[in-house]
Coordinates of N, CA and C in Angstrom, one line a residue:
Chain O
R98 N 62.3 186.8 224.1 CA 61.8 186.3 225.2 C 62.3 187.0 226.5
K99 N 61.4 187.4 227.4 CA 62.0 188.0 228.6 C 62.8 187.3 229.3
E100 N 63.8 188.0 230.2 CA 64.7 187.2 231.1 C 63.8 186.3 232.1
V101 N 62.9 187.1 232.7 CA 62.1 186.5 233.7 C 60.6 186.9 233.5
E102 N 60.0 185.3 233.5 CA 58.5 185.4 233.1 C 57.6 185.0 234.2
Q103 N 56.4 185.8 234.6 CA 55.8 185.5 235.5 C 54.2 185.2 234.8
D104 N 53.4 184.8 235.4 CA 51.8 184.8 235.5 C 51.3 186.2 235.7
P105 N 50.8 187.0 235.1 CA 50.5 188.5 235.8 C 49.5 188.4 236.4
G106 N 48.5 187.3 236.5 CA 47.4 187.2 237.3 C 46.2 188.1 236.6
P107 N 45.3 188.7 237.5 CA 45.4 188.6 238.9 C 44.9 187.4 239.6
F108 N 45.4 187.2 240.7 CA 44.8 185.9 241.5 C 44.0 186.5 242.5
N109 N 42.7 186.2 242.5 CA 41.6 186.6 243.6 C 41.3 185.2 244.5
V110 N 41.7 185.4 245.7 CA 41.4 184.3 246.3 C 41.0 184.7 247.7
P111 N 40.1 183.7 248.5 CA 39.4 184.0 249.8 C 40.6 183.9 250.9
E112 N 40.3 184.6 251.9 CA 41.1 184.4 253.1 C 41.2 182.8 253.5
G113 N 42.4 182.4 253.9 CA 42.7 181.0 254.2 C 42.9 180.2 253.3
A114 N 42.9 180.7 252.0 CA 43.3 179.8 250.7 C 44.9 179.6 250.5
T115 N 45.1 178.8 249.7 CA 46.4 178.5 249.5 C 46.7 178.9 248.1
V116 N 47.8 179.6 247.9 CA 47.9 180.1 246.2 C 49.4 180.0 246.0
A117 N 49.5 179.5 244.6 CA 51.0 179.2 244.3 C 51.4 180.3 243.0
F118 N 52.4 180.8 243.1 CA 52.8 181.7 241.9 C 54.3 180.9 241.2
N119 N 54.3 181.1 240.0 CA 55.4 180.3 239.3 C 56.0 181.5 238.5
C120 N 57.4 181.3 238.3 CA 58.2 182.1 237.4 C 59.2 181.1 236.6
T121 N 59.6 181.8 235.4 CA 60.7 181.0 234.6 C 61.6 182.0 234.2
Y122 N 62.9 181.6 234.1 CA 64.0 182.5 233.8 C 64.8 181.8 232.7
S123 N 65.3 182.8 231.9 CA 66.0 182.2 230.7 C 67.5 182.0 230.9
N124 N 68.2 182.5 231.6 CA 69.5 182.6 231.9 C 70.0 181.3 232.6
S125 N 70.6 180.3 232.0 CA 70.8 179.3 232.9 C 72.0 179.5 233.8
A126 N 72.9 180.5 233.6 CA 73.9 181.0 234.5 C 73.4 181.7 235.6
S127 N 72.1 182.0 235.9 CA 71.7 182.9 236.9 C 72.3 182.3 238.3
Q128 N 72.5 183.1 239.1 CA 73.1 182.8 240.5 C 72.3 182.6 241.6
S129 N 71.5 183.4 241.7 CA 70.4 183.5 242.8 C 69.1 184.1 242.4
F130 N 68.3 183.8 243.4 CA 66.8 184.1 243.1 C 66.1 184.5 244.3
F131 N 65.1 185.2 244.0 CA 64.5 186.1 245.2 C 63.0 186.4 244.9
W132 N 62.1 186.2 245.8 CA 60.8 186.9 245.7 C 60.9 188.2 246.5
Y133 N 60.3 189.4 245.5 CA 59.9 190.5 246.3 C 58.3 191.0 246.4
R134 N 58.1 191.6 247.3 CA 56.7 192.1 247.5 C 56.7 193.5 247.2
Q135 N 55.5 193.7 246.3 CA 55.5 195.5 246.2 C 53.9 195.7 246.3
D136 N 53.6 196.5 247.4 CA 52.4 197.1 247.8 C 52.1 198.2 246.7
C137 N 50.7 198.5 246.7 CA 50.3 199.4 245.5 C 51.1 200.8 245.9
R138 N 51.6 201.3 244.9 CA 52.2 202.7 244.9 C 53.4 202.7 246.0
K139 N 53.9 201.5 246.2 CA 55.3 201.6 247.2 C 56.2 201.0 246.4
E140 N 57.5 201.1 246.9 CA 58.5 200.4 246.5 C 58.8 198.9 246.8
P141 N 59.4 198.0 245.8 CA 59.5 196.7 246.3 C 60.2 196.4 247.5
K142 N 59.9 195.3 248.0 CA 60.8 195.1 249.3 C 61.0 193.5 249.4
L143 N 62.2 192.9 249.7 CA 62.6 191.6 249.7 C 61.7 191.0 250.6
L144 N 61.1 189.9 249.9 CA 60.2 188.8 250.7 C 61.0 187.6 251.2
M145 N 61.7 187.0 250.4 CA 62.6 185.9 250.7 C 63.6 185.5 249.8
S146 N 64.7 185.3 250.2 CA 65.6 184.4 249.0 C 64.9 183.1 248.7
V147 N 65.6 182.5 247.5 CA 65.0 181.2 247.2 C 66.3 180.4 247.1
Y148 N 66.4 179.2 248.1 CA 67.7 178.3 247.9 C 67.4 177.1 247.1
S149 N 68.4 176.4 246.8 CA 68.2 175.1 245.8 C 67.5 174.2 246.4
S150 N 67.4 174.0 247.8 CA 66.9 173.0 248.7 C 65.3 173.3 249.0
G151 N 65.2 174.5 248.5 CA 63.8 175.0 248.9 C 63.7 175.5 250.3
N152 N 63.1 176.4 250.9 CA 62.9 177.1 252.1 C 61.7 177.8 252.4
E153 N 61.3 177.7 253.6 CA 60.2 178.1 254.2 C 60.3 179.3 255.4
D154 N 59.4 180.3 255.1 CA 59.3 181.3 256.2 C 57.9 181.5 256.6
G155 N 57.5 180.8 257.7 CA 56.1 180.9 258.0 C 55.3 180.4 257.0
R156 N 54.3 181.0 256.7 CA 53.2 180.6 255.7 C 54.0 180.7 254.3
F157 N 55.0 181.0 254.1 CA 55.6 181.2 252.6 C 56.6 180.1 252.4
T158 N 56.4 179.5 251.4 CA 57.6 178.4 250.8 C 57.9 178.6 249.5
A159 N 59.3 178.6 249.2 CA 59.8 178.9 248.1 C 60.8 177.6 247.5
Q160 N 60.6 177.4 246.2 CA 61.2 176.2 245.4 C 61.9 176.7 244.3
L161 N 63.0 176.1 244.0 CA 63.8 176.3 242.8 C 64.1 175.0 242.0
N162 N 63.9 175.1 240.8 CA 64.0 173.9 240.1 C 65.2 174.4 238.9
R163 N 66.4 174.2 239.0 CA 67.6 174.7 238.2 C 67.2 174.0 236.8
A164 N 67.1 172.8 236.9 CA 67.2 172.2 235.6 C 65.8 172.6 234.6
S165 N 64.9 172.9 235.4 CA 63.7 173.7 234.7 C 63.5 175.0 234.4
Q166 N 64.6 175.8 235.2 CA 64.9 177.1 235.3 C 63.2 177.6 236.0
Y167 N 63.1 177.0 236.8 CA 61.7 177.3 237.5 C 61.7 177.8 239.0
I168 N 60.8 178.6 239.3 CA 60.9 179.0 240.7 C 59.6 179.1 241.2
S169 N 59.2 178.9 242.4 CA 57.8 179.1 242.6 C 57.7 179.5 244.1
L170 N 56.5 180.1 244.4 CA 56.2 180.8 245.7 C 54.8 180.1 246.2
L171 N 54.8 179.7 247.3 CA 53.5 179.0 247.8 C 53.1 179.8 249.0
I172 N 51.9 180.4 249.1 CA 51.5 181.0 250.2 C 50.4 180.2 250.9
R173 N 50.2 179.9 252.2 CA 49.3 179.1 252.8 C 48.6 179.9 253.7
D174 N 47.2 179.6 254.0 CA 46.5 180.4 254.8 C 46.6 181.7 254.7
S175 N 46.1 182.4 253.6 CA 46.2 183.6 253.0 C 45.6 184.5 253.9
K176 N 46.4 185.8 253.9 CA 45.5 186.8 255.0 C 45.4 188.0 254.0
L177 N 44.4 189.0 254.4 CA 44.2 190.0 253.6 C 45.3 190.9 253.4
S178 N 46.1 190.9 254.3 CA 47.5 191.7 254.3 C 48.5 191.0 253.4
D179 N 48.3 190.0 252.7 CA 49.2 189.4 251.6 C 48.9 189.8 250.4
S180 N 47.8 190.7 250.1 CA 47.2 191.5 248.8 C 48.5 192.3 248.6
A181 N 48.9 191.9 247.5 CA 50.0 192.7 246.9 C 50.5 192.1 245.6
T182 N 51.7 192.8 245.0 CA 52.1 192.2 243.8 C 53.4 191.6 244.0
Y183 N 53.6 190.2 243.7 CA 55.1 189.5 244.0 C 55.8 189.3 242.8
L184 N 56.9 190.0 243.1 CA 58.0 190.0 241.9 C 59.0 188.8 242.0
C185 N 59.0 188.1 241.0 CA 60.2 187.1 241.0 C 61.6 187.8 240.5
V186 N 62.6 187.6 241.1 CA 63.7 188.2 240.8 C 64.7 187.4 240.5
V187 N 65.8 187.5 239.5 CA 67.1 186.5 239.3 C 68.1 187.3 239.2
N188 N 69.2 187.0 239.6 CA 70.5 187.7 239.7 C 71.5 186.9 238.8
N189 N 71.6 187.6 237.7 CA 72.7 186.8 236.5 C 73.8 187.9 236.4
G190 N 74.3 188.5 237.3 CA 75.3 189.5 237.2 C 74.5 190.9 237.1
G191 N 73.5 190.9 237.5 CA 72.7 192.1 237.7 C 71.1 191.5 237.8
M192 N 70.5 192.3 238.9 CA 69.1 191.7 239.2 C 68.1 192.0 238.1
R193 N 67.5 191.0 237.9 CA 66.3 191.1 237.0 C 64.9 190.9 237.3
F194 N 64.0 191.7 237.2 CA 62.5 191.5 237.7 C 61.6 191.0 236.8
G195 N 60.8 190.0 237.3 CA 59.7 189.9 236.4 C 58.7 190.8 236.6
A196 N 57.7 190.8 235.7 CA 56.4 192.0 235.8 C 55.8 191.8 237.0
G197 N 55.8 190.5 237.6 CA 55.1 190.4 238.9 C 53.6 189.9 238.8
T198 N 53.1 189.2 239.8 CA 51.8 188.5 239.7 C 51.1 189.3 241.0
R199 N 50.0 189.7 240.6 CA 49.1 190.4 241.5 C 48.1 189.5 242.2
L200 N 48.2 189.6 243.5 CA 47.4 188.7 244.4 C 46.4 189.8 245.2
T201 N 45.2 189.2 245.2 CA 44.2 190.1 246.0 C 43.4 188.8 246.9
V202 N 43.5 189.1 248.1 CA 42.7 188.3 249.2 C 41.8 188.9 249.7
K203 N 40.5 188.2 249.7 CA 39.2 188.7 249.8 C 38.5 188.2 251.1
P204 N 37.9 188.9 251.9 CA 37.2 188.4 253.2 C 36.2 187.2 252.9
Chain K
G236 N 69.4 202.7 260.3 CA 70.3 203.6 259.6 C 69.5 204.2 258.3
A237 N 69.9 205.1 257.7 CA 69.2 205.7 256.5 C 69.2 204.8 255.5
G238 N 68.0 204.9 254.7 CA 67.8 203.8 253.6 C 68.1 204.8 252.3
V239 N 67.7 204.2 251.2 CA 67.9 204.7 250.1 C 67.0 206.0 249.8
S240 N 67.6 207.2 249.3 CA 66.7 208.4 249.3 C 66.8 208.7 247.8
Q241 N 65.7 209.2 247.5 CA 65.5 209.7 245.9 C 64.9 211.1 246.1
S242 N 65.2 212.0 245.0 CA 64.7 213.3 244.9 C 64.7 213.7 243.5
P243 N 63.8 214.6 243.2 CA 62.5 214.8 244.0 C 61.5 213.6 244.0
S244 N 60.6 213.7 244.9 CA 59.7 212.8 245.2 C 58.6 212.7 243.9
N245 N 58.2 214.1 243.3 CA 57.6 214.2 242.1 C 58.1 215.4 241.4
K246 N 58.0 215.2 240.0 CA 58.5 216.0 239.2 C 57.4 215.9 237.9
V247 N 57.0 217.3 237.6 CA 56.0 217.3 236.4 C 56.9 218.3 235.7
T248 N 57.0 218.0 234.3 CA 57.8 218.7 233.2 C 57.1 218.9 232.1
E249 N 57.4 219.7 231.2 CA 57.0 219.8 229.9 C 57.7 218.9 228.9
K250 N 56.9 218.5 227.9 CA 57.5 217.8 227.0 C 58.9 218.6 226.1
G251 N 59.8 217.9 226.1 CA 60.9 218.6 225.3 C 62.2 219.1 226.5
K252 N 61.7 219.2 227.8 CA 62.5 219.8 228.7 C 63.4 218.6 229.4
D253 N 64.7 218.9 229.9 CA 65.4 217.9 230.3 C 65.0 218.0 232.0
V254 N 65.3 216.5 232.5 CA 65.3 216.3 233.8 C 66.5 215.8 234.5
E255 N 66.6 215.9 235.7 CA 67.7 215.1 236.4 C 67.0 214.5 237.7
L256 N 67.1 213.1 238.0 CA 66.6 212.6 239.1 C 68.0 212.2 239.9
R257 N 67.7 212.1 241.4 CA 68.7 211.9 242.0 C 68.7 210.7 243.0
C258 N 69.7 209.9 243.3 CA 69.6 208.9 244.1 C 70.7 208.8 245.1
D259 N 70.4 208.8 246.5 CA 71.5 208.6 247.2 C 71.5 207.1 248.0
P260 N 72.5 206.3 247.7 CA 72.1 204.9 247.9 C 72.6 204.8 249.5
I261 N 72.5 203.5 250.1 CA 72.8 203.3 251.4 C 74.2 203.3 251.4
S262 N 74.9 203.9 252.6 CA 76.4 204.0 252.5 C 76.9 202.7 252.7
G263 N 78.1 202.8 251.7 CA 78.9 201.1 251.7 C 78.2 200.3 250.7
H264 N 77.0 200.6 250.1 CA 76.5 199.6 249.0 C 77.4 199.9 247.7
T265 N 77.8 199.0 247.2 CA 78.7 199.3 246.0 C 77.8 199.2 244.6
A266 N 76.7 198.5 244.6 CA 76.0 198.2 243.6 C 74.7 199.2 243.5
L267 N 74.2 199.9 242.3 CA 73.1 200.7 242.4 C 72.3 200.5 241.0
Y268 N 71.2 200.4 241.1 CA 70.5 200.2 239.9 C 69.3 201.4 239.8
W269 N 68.9 201.6 238.5 CA 67.8 202.4 238.1 C 66.8 201.6 237.5
Y270 N 65.7 201.8 237.9 CA 64.5 201.0 237.3 C 63.4 202.0 236.8
R271 N 62.5 201.5 235.8 CA 61.4 202.5 235.6 C 60.2 201.6 235.8
Q272 N 59.2 202.0 236.1 CA 57.9 201.3 236.5 C 56.7 202.3 236.0
S273 N 55.9 201.7 234.9 CA 54.9 202.6 234.3 C 53.6 202.3 235.2
L274 N 52.5 202.7 235.0 CA 51.4 202.4 236.0 C 50.8 201.1 235.8
G275 N 50.8 200.3 236.6 CA 50.2 198.9 236.5 C 51.1 197.9 235.8
Q276 N 52.4 198.4 235.8 CA 53.3 197.5 234.9 C 54.7 197.0 236.0
G277 N 55.3 196.1 235.3 CA 56.5 195.6 236.1 C 57.7 196.6 236.2
L278 N 58.6 196.2 236.7 CA 60.1 197.1 236.8 C 60.7 196.9 235.6
E279 N 60.9 198.0 235.0 CA 61.9 197.8 233.8 C 63.3 198.3 234.1
F280 N 64.3 197.4 234.0 CA 65.8 197.6 234.3 C 66.3 198.7 233.3
L281 N 67.2 199.6 233.9 CA 67.5 200.7 233.1 C 69.1 200.7 233.1
I282 N 69.6 200.6 234.2 CA 71.2 200.8 234.4 C 71.5 200.3 235.6
Y283 N 72.9 199.6 235.8 CA 73.4 199.1 236.8 C 75.1 199.7 237.0
F284 N 75.2 200.0 238.3 CA 76.7 200.4 238.6 C 76.9 199.4 239.5
Q285 N 78.5 199.0 239.2 CA 78.8 198.2 240.3 C 80.4 198.6 240.6
G286 N 80.6 199.1 241.7 CA 82.1 199.7 242.0 C 82.6 200.5 240.8
N287 N 83.7 200.1 240.5 CA 84.5 201.0 239.5 C 84.2 200.5 238.2
S288 N 83.5 199.2 237.9 CA 83.3 198.6 236.7 C 82.4 199.6 235.8
A289 N 82.7 199.3 234.5 CA 81.9 199.9 233.6 C 80.2 199.7 233.9
P290 N 79.5 200.7 233.6 CA 78.2 200.3 234.0 C 77.4 199.6 232.9
D291 N 76.3 198.9 233.4 CA 75.6 197.9 232.4 C 74.5 198.9 231.9
K292 N 74.6 199.2 230.8 CA 73.6 200.1 230.2 C 72.6 199.7 229.5
S293 N 72.4 198.4 229.4 CA 71.8 197.6 228.4 C 70.3 197.9 228.4
G294 N 69.8 198.4 229.6 CA 68.3 198.7 229.6 C 67.9 200.2 229.5
L295 N 68.9 200.9 229.1 CA 68.4 202.4 228.6 C 67.7 202.5 227.3
P296 N 66.4 202.8 227.4 CA 65.4 202.7 226.2 C 65.9 203.5 224.9
S297 N 66.7 204.8 225.3 CA 67.1 205.7 224.1 C 68.2 206.3 224.6
D298 N 68.9 207.1 223.4 CA 70.3 207.8 223.9 C 69.8 209.2 224.7
R299 N 68.4 209.3 224.8 CA 67.9 210.6 225.7 C 68.2 210.4 227.0
F300 N 68.5 209.1 227.6 CA 68.7 208.6 228.9 C 70.2 208.5 229.1
S301 N 70.6 208.8 230.4 CA 72.0 208.7 230.6 C 72.1 208.7 232.3
A302 N 73.0 208.3 232.9 CA 73.2 208.1 234.3 C 74.9 208.3 234.6
E303 N 74.8 208.8 235.7 CA 76.4 209.0 236.2 C 76.2 208.6 237.8
R304 N 77.3 208.2 238.2 CA 77.5 207.7 239.5 C 78.8 208.1 240.0
T305 N 78.6 209.2 240.8 CA 80.1 210.1 241.3 C 80.5 209.6 242.6
G306 N 81.7 209.4 242.7 CA 82.6 208.8 243.8 C 82.0 207.6 244.2
G307 N 81.2 206.8 243.5 CA 80.8 205.5 243.9 C 79.5 205.6 244.9
S308 N 79.0 206.8 244.8 CA 77.9 206.9 245.8 C 76.8 207.5 245.1
V309 N 76.5 208.7 245.1 CA 75.3 209.3 244.6 C 75.3 209.1 243.1
S310 N 73.9 208.7 242.5 CA 73.8 208.7 241.1 C 72.8 209.5 240.5
T311 N 72.8 210.2 239.4 CA 71.7 211.0 238.8 C 71.6 210.2 237.3
L312 N 70.2 210.3 237.1 CA 69.5 209.8 236.1 C 69.0 210.9 235.4
T313 N 69.6 211.1 233.9 CA 69.3 212.5 233.2 C 68.2 212.0 232.0
I314 N 67.4 212.6 231.8 CA 66.5 212.3 230.7 C 66.5 213.5 229.8
Q315 N 67.0 213.6 228.7 CA 66.9 214.7 227.8 C 65.7 214.6 226.8
R316 N 65.1 215.9 226.7 CA 64.1 216.1 225.8 C 62.8 215.1 226.0
T317 N 62.4 215.4 227.2 CA 61.4 214.5 227.6 C 60.3 214.3 226.7
Q318 N 59.6 213.0 226.8 CA 58.7 212.6 225.9 C 57.4 212.3 226.9
Q319 N 56.1 212.1 226.4 CA 55.1 211.8 227.4 C 55.3 210.4 227.8
E320 N 55.9 209.5 226.8 CA 56.1 208.1 227.4 C 57.0 208.0 228.3
D321 N 57.9 208.9 228.6 CA 58.8 208.9 229.6 C 58.1 208.8 231.0
S322 N 56.9 209.2 231.1 CA 56.1 209.4 232.5 C 56.0 208.0 233.1
A323 N 56.5 208.0 234.5 CA 56.6 206.7 235.2 C 57.1 206.9 236.4
V324 N 57.2 205.9 237.2 CA 58.0 206.2 238.6 C 59.4 205.3 238.3
Y325 N 60.5 206.5 238.7 CA 61.7 205.8 238.5 C 62.5 205.5 240.0
L326 N 62.6 204.3 239.8 CA 63.1 203.8 241.1 C 64.6 203.4 241.3
C327 N 65.3 203.8 242.2 CA 66.6 203.3 242.3 C 66.6 202.3 243.6
A328 N 67.6 201.6 243.4 CA 67.9 200.5 244.4 C 69.5 200.3 244.6
S329 N 70.0 200.0 246.0 CA 71.3 199.7 246.0 C 71.4 198.4 246.9
S330 N 72.6 197.9 246.7 CA 72.8 196.5 247.4 C 74.2 196.5 247.8
Q331 N 74.6 195.6 248.7 CA 76.1 195.0 248.7 C 76.1 194.0 247.9
V332 N 77.3 193.7 247.2 CA 77.5 192.6 246.3 C 78.1 191.5 247.1
L333 N 77.2 190.5 247.3 CA 77.7 189.3 248.2 C 78.3 188.1 247.2
A334 N 78.9 187.1 247.8 CA 79.2 185.9 247.3 C 78.2 185.1 247.0
G335 N 78.0 184.7 245.5 CA 76.9 183.7 245.1 C 75.8 184.6 244.7
G336 N 75.8 186.0 244.4 CA 75.1 186.8 244.2 C 73.8 187.1 245.1
R337 N 74.2 186.8 246.2 CA 73.0 186.9 247.3 C 72.7 188.3 247.7
D338 N 72.6 189.2 247.0 CA 72.5 190.6 247.2 C 71.0 190.7 247.7
T339 N 70.8 191.6 248.6 CA 69.5 192.0 248.9 C 69.4 193.6 248.4
Q340 N 68.6 193.9 247.5 CA 68.3 195.1 247.0 C 67.4 196.0 247.9
Y341 N 67.7 197.3 248.3 CA 67.0 198.1 249.0 C 66.5 199.3 248.2
F342 N 65.2 199.5 248.0 CA 64.6 200.5 247.1 C 64.4 201.8 247.8
G343 N 64.7 202.8 247.0 CA 64.1 204.4 247.5 C 62.8 204.3 247.4
P344 N 62.1 205.2 247.5 CA 60.4 205.6 247.3 C 60.2 206.0 245.9
G345 N 61.2 206.2 245.0 CA 61.0 206.7 243.8 C 60.9 208.0 243.5
T346 N 60.7 208.5 242.3 CA 60.4 209.6 241.7 C 59.4 209.5 240.8
R347 N 58.3 210.3 240.9 CA 57.1 209.9 240.1 C 57.3 211.2 238.9
L348 N 57.5 210.8 237.7 CA 57.8 211.7 236.6 C 56.5 211.8 235.8
T349 N 56.1 213.1 235.8 CA 54.9 213.5 234.6 C 55.4 214.3 233.6
V350 N 55.3 213.8 232.4 CA 55.7 214.8 231.3 C 54.1 215.2 230.7
L351 N 54.0 216.5 230.8 CA 52.9 216.9 229.9 C 53.1 217.2 228.5

């Protein structure tokens, strides 16, 4: 079983849609959690950290469920510029990346 | 300030040759990671250096792969006797190690390796 698992997608949604990505992790001792974004042929960049209480940054909301070892990312009012691959990342004494979920937002 | 830099940006080599890829992390970052990403695939963890601790080599795919980090700064990833399946983008990332694991990784632009 992979340490971090994500639905690979692709997710194809129209502008303005709400889309949610899920991620599960296997190591219950994992300390911290993140979502990274990777544009085509670019390096990954931090999108947001994920806190136990859940956190929001503009149109983006991240949730963590430690009991179920589950992380989510919700994007509201999606924009064309949100098209990218979204990587779930778990730190359990080393950063471990999921394979990513590809999102395409269409006009 | 300067980000993570990697060199070369592109490397084309013949099967069986050795290659060295270099990473210059952000100054002051004690953690350094190497990843590999094949076309259309996710990041594959290779190796992790943290300060003076023994590196976590659990992701290295074979003994043809090795990495060093000299003086706690620059790192070199060496692939011996390259194979076509080694073709990928090799990404380096560095971070400060913060309490509670709240590190933020900063990635370099990667080295695109093509083995003919």
